mmCIF file of C-alpha atoms in Angstrom:
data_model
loop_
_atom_site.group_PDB
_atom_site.id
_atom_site.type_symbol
_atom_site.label_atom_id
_atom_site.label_comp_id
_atom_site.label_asym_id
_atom_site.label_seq_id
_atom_site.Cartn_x
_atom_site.Cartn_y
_atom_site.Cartn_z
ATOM 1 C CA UNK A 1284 11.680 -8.303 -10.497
ATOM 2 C CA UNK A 1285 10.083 -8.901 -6.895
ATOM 3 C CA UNK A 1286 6.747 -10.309 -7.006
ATOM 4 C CA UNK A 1287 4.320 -11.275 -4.098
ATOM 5 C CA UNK A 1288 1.363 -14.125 -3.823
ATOM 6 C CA UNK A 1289 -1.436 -13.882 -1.363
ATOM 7 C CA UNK A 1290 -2.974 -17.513 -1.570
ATOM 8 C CA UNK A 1291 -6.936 -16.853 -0.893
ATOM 9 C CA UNK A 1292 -8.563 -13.776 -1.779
ATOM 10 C CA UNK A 1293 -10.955 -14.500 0.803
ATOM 11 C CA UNK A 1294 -10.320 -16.286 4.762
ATOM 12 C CA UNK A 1295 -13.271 -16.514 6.698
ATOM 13 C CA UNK A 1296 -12.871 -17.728 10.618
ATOM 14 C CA UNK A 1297 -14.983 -18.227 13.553
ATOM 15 C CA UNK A 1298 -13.778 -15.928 16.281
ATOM 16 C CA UNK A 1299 -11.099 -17.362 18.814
ATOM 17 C CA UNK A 1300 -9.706 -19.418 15.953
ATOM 18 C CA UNK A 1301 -6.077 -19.618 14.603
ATOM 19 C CA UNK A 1302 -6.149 -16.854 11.864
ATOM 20 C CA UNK A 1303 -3.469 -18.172 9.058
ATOM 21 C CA UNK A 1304 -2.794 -15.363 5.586
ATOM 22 C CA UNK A 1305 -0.337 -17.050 3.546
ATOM 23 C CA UNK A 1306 1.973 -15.000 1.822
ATOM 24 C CA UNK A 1307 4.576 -16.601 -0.898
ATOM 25 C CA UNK A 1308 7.349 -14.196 -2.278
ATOM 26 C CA UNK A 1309 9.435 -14.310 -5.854
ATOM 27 C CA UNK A 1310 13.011 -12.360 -5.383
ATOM 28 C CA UNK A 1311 16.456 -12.722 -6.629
ATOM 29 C CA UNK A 1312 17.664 -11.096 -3.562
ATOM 30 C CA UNK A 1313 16.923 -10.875 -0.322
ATOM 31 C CA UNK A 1314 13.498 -9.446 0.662
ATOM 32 C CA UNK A 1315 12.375 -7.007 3.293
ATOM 33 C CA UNK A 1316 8.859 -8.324 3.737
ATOM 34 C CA UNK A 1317 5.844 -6.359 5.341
ATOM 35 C CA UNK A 1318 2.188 -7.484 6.081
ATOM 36 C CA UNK A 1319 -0.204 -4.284 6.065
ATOM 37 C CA UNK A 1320 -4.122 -4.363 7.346
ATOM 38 C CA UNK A 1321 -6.872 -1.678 5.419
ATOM 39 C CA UNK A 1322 -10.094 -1.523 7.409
ATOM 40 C CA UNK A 1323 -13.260 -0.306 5.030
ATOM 41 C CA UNK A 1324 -12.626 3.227 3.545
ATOM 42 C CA UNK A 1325 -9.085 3.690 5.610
ATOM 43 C CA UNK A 1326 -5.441 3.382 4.303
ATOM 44 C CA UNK A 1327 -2.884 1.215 4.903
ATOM 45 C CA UNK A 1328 -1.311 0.455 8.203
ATOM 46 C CA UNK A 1329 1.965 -1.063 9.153
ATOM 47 C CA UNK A 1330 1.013 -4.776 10.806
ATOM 48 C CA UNK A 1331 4.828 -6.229 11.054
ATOM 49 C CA UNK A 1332 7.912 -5.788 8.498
ATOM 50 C CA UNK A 1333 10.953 -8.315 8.184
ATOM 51 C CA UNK A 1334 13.683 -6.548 7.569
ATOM 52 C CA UNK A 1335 16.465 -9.563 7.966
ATOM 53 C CA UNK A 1336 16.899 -9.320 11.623
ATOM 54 C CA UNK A 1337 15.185 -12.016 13.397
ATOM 55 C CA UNK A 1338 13.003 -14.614 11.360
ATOM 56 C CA UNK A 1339 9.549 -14.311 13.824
ATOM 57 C CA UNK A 1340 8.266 -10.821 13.800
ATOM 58 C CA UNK A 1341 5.902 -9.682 16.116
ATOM 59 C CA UNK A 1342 3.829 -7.230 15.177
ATOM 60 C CA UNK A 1343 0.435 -5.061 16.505
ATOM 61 C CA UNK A 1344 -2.965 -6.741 17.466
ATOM 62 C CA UNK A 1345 -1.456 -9.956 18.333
ATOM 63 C CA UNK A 1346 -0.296 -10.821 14.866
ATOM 64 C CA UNK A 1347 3.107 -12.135 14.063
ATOM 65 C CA UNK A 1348 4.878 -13.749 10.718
ATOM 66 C CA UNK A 1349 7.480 -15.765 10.084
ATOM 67 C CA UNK A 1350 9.860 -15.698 7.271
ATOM 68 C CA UNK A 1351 10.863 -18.789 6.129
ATOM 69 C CA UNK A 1352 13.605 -18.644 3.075
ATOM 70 C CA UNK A 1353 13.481 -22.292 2.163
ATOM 71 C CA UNK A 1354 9.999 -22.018 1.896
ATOM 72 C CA UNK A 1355 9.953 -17.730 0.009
ATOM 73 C CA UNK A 1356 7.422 -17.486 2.704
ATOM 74 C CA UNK A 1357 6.133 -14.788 4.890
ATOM 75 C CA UNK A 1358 2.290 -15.941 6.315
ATOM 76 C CA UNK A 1359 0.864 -14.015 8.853
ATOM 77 C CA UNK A 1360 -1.130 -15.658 12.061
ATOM 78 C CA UNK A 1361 -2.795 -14.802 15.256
ATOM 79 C CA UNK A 1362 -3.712 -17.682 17.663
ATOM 80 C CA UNK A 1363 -7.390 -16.372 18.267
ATOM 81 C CA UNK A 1364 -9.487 -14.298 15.665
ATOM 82 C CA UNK A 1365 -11.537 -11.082 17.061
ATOM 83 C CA UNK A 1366 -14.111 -9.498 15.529
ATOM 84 C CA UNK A 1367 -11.934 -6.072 15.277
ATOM 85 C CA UNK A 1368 -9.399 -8.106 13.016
ATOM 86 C CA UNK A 1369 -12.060 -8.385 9.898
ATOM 87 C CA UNK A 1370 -10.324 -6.063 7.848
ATOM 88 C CA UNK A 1371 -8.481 -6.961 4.613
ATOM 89 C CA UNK A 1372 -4.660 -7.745 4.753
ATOM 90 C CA UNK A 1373 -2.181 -6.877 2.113
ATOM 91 C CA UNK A 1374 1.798 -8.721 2.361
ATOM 92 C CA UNK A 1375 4.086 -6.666 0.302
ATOM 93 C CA UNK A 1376 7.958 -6.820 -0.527
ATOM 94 C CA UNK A 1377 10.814 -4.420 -1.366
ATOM 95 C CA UNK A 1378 14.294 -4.913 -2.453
ATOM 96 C CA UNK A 1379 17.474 -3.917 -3.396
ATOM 97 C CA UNK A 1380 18.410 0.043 -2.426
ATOM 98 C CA UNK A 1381 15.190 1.431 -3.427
ATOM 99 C CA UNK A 1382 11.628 2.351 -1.218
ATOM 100 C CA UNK A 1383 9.549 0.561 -4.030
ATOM 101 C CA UNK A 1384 6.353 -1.809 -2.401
ATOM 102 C CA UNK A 1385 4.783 -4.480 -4.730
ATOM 103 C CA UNK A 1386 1.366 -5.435 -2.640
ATOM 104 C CA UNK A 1387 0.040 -8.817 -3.548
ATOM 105 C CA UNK A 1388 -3.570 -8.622 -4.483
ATOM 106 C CA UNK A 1389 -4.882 -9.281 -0.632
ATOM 107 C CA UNK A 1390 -6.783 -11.693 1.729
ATOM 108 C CA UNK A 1391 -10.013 -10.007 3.033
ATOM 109 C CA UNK A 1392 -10.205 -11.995 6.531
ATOM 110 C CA UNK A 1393 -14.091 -12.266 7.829
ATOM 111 C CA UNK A 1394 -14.514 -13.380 11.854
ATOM 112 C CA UNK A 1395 -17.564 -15.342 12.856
ATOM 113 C CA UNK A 1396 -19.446 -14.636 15.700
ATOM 114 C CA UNK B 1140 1.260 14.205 14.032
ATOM 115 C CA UNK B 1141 -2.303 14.470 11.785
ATOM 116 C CA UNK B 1142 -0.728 11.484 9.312
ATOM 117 C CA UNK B 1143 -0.687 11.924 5.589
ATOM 118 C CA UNK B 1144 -3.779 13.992 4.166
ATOM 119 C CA UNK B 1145 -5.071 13.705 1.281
ATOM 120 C CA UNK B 1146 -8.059 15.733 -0.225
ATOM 121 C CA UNK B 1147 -10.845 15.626 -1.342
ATOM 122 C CA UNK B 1148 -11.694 11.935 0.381
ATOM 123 C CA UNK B 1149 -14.848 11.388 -2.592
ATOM 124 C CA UNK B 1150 -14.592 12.833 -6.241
ATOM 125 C CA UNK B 1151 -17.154 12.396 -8.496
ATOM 126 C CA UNK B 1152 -16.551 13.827 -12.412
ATOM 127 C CA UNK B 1153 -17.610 13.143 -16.043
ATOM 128 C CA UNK B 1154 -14.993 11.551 -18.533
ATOM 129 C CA UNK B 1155 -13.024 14.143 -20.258
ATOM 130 C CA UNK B 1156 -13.113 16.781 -17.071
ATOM 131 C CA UNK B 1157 -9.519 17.183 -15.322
ATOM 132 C CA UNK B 1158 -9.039 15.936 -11.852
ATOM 133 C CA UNK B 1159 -6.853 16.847 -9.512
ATOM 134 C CA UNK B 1160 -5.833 14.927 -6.175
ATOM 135 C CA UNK B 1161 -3.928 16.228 -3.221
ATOM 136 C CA UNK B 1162 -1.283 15.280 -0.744
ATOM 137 C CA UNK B 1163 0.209 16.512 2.514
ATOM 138 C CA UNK B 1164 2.956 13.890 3.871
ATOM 139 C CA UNK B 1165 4.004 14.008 7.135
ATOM 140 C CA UNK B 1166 6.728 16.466 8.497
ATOM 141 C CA UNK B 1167 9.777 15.394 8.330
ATOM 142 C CA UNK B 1168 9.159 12.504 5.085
ATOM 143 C CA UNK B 1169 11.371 13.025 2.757
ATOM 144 C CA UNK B 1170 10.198 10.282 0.304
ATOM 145 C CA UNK B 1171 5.788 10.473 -1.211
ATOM 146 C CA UNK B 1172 4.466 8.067 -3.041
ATOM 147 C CA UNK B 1173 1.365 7.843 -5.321
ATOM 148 C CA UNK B 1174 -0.560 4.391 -5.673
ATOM 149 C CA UNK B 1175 -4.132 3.446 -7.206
ATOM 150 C CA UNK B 1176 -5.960 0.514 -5.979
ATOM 151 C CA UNK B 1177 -8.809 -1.025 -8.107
ATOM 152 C CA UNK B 1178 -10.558 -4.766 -7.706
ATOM 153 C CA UNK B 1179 -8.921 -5.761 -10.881
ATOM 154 C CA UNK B 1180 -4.833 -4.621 -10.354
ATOM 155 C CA UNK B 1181 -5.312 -4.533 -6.493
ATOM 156 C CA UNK B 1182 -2.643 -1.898 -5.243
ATOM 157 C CA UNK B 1183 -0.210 -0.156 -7.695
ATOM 158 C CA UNK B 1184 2.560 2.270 -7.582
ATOM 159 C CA UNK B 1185 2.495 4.854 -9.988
ATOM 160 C CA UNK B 1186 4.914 7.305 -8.735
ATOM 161 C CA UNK B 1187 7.227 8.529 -5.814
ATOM 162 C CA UNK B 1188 9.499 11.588 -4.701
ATOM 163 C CA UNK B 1189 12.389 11.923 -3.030
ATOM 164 C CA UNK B 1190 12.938 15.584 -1.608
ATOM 165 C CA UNK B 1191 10.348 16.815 -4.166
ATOM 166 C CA UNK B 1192 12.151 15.241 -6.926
ATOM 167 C CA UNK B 1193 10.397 12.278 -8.732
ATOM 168 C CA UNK B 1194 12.446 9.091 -8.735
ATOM 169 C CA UNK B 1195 10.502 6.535 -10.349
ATOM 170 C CA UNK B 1196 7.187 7.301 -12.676
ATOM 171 C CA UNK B 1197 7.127 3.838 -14.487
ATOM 172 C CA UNK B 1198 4.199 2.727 -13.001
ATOM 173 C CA UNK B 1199 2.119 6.120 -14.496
ATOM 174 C CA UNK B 1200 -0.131 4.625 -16.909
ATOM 175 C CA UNK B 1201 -0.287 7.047 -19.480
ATOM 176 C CA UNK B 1202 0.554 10.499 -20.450
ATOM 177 C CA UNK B 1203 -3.158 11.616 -19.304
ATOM 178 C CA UNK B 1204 -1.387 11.289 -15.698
ATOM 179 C CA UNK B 1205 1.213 13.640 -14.137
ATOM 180 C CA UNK B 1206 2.279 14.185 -10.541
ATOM 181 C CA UNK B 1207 4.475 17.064 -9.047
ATOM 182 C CA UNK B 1208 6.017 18.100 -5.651
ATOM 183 C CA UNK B 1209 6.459 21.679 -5.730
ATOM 184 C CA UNK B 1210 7.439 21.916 -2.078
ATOM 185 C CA UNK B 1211 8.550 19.753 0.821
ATOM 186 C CA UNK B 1212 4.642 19.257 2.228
ATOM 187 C CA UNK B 1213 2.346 19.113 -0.903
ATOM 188 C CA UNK B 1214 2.088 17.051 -3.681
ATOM 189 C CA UNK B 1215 -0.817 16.563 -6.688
ATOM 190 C CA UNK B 1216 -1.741 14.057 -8.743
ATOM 191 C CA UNK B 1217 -3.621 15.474 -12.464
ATOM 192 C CA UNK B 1218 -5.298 13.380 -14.760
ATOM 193 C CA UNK B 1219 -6.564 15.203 -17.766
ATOM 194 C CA UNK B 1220 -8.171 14.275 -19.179
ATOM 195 C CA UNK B 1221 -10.038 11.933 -16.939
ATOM 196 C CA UNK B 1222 -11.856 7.806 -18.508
ATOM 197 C CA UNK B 1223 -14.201 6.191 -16.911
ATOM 198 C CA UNK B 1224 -11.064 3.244 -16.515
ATOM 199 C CA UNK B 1225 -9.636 5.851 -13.992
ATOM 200 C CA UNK B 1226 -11.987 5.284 -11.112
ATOM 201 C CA UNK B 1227 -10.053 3.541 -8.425
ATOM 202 C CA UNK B 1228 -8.693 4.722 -4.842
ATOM 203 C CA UNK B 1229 -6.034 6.496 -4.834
ATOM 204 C CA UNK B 1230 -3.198 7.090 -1.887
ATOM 205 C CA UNK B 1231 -0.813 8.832 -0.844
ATOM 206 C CA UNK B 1232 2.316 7.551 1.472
ATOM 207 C CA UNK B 1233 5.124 9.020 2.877
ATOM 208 C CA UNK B 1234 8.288 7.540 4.712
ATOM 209 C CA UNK B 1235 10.987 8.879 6.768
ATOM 210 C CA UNK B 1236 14.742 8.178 5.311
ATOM 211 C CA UNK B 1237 15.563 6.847 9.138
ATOM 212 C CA UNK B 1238 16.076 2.980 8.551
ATOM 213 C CA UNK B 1239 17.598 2.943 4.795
ATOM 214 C CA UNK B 1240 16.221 1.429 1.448
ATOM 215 C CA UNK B 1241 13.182 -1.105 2.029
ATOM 216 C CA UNK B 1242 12.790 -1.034 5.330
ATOM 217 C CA UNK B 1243 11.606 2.397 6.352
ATOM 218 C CA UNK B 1244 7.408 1.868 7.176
ATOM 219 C CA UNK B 1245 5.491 3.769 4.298
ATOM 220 C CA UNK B 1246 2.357 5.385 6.181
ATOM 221 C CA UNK B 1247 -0.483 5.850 3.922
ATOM 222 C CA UNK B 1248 -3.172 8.529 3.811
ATOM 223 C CA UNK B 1249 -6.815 7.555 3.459
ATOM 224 C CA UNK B 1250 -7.277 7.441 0.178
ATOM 225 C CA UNK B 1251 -9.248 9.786 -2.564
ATOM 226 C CA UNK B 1252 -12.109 7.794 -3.870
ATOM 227 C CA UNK B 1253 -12.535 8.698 -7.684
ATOM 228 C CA UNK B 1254 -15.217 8.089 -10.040
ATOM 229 C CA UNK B 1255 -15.412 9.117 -13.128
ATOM 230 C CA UNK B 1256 -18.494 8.627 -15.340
#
């Protein structure tokens, strides 16, 4: 079974810095990998999905995530932190030929003034 | 498009009351899914459709919980009857079949916040 690790529950930056969510995967086959954002008291909304086309994804907002095999990575960064990026940011994975998600457990990003 | 809706947004009951949430997908979706998020499991499937049929209900936690699809653009979500261990978020998603398995975007509603006392 697929299985995802968030590492930090909690990333808190100054804004204008590097924003880094690291995101380690477990799968015996190859992963399509996604990275969603939840503001407070909304849903879930599409950042950036890997779907084994090319390695760097760019996604909305600036963000963009590399998947890295070697490594069963997948973090997420944005060269400079805004204030509008404090949300909380979920990486998830699916595999094989069905549409199930496992979510790791999150990484609620604060930005400093 | 209005996005997945899902109704009502806040639910407040007592434990042993029935609760019922709702679900509109988006036009068009032929696959809904049903997750709960709480601070202790973080986000977890508990059901999904394809073309109103369920597909996978492992992740429903007990029988107290049942989900149905009668049409194309509605879905519930019952739990009867309702425990205090039950309060959580709960959201809706649908996805179009466009890209194939995995890599179609799941859009999610906002959520039903339950609380059950």
């Amino acid at each position: 079974a697929q299985s995802v690790t968030q590492l930090g529950s909690h990333v808190s930056v100054s804004e204008g810095a590097l924003v880094l969510l690291r995101c380690n995967y477990s799968s015996s086959v190859p992963p399509y990998l996604f990275w969603y954002v939840q503001y407070p008291n909304q849903g879930l909304q599409l950042l950036l999905k890997y779907t084994s086309a090319a390695t760097l994804v760019k996604g909305i907002n600036g963000f963009e995530a590399e998947f890295k095999k070697s490594e069963t990575s997948f973090h997420l960064t944005k060269p400079s932190a805004h204030m509008s990026d404090a949300a909380e940011y979920f990486c998830a994975v699916s595999v094989g030929s069905n549409y199930k998600l496992t979510f790791g457990k999150g990484t609620l990003l604060t930005v400093n003034p | 498009d209005a996005g997945v809706i899902q109704s009502p947004r806040h639910e407040v009951t007592e434990m042993g009351q029935e609760v019922t949430l709702r679900c509109k997908p988006i036009s068009g979706h032929d696959y809904l899914f049903w997750y709960r998020q709480t601070m202790m499991r973080g986000l977890e499937l508990l059901i999904y459709f394809n073309n109103n049929v369920p597909i996978d209900d492992s992740g429903m936690p007990e029988d107290r919980f049942s989900a149905k699809m009668p049409n194309a653009s509605f879905s519930t979500l019952k739990i009867q009857p309702s425990e205090p261990r039950d309060s959580a978020v709960y959201f809706c998603a649908s996805t179009p079949l466009a890209g194939g398995p995995g890599t179609d975007t799941q859009y999610f509603g906002p959520g039903t916040r339950l609380t059950v006392l």
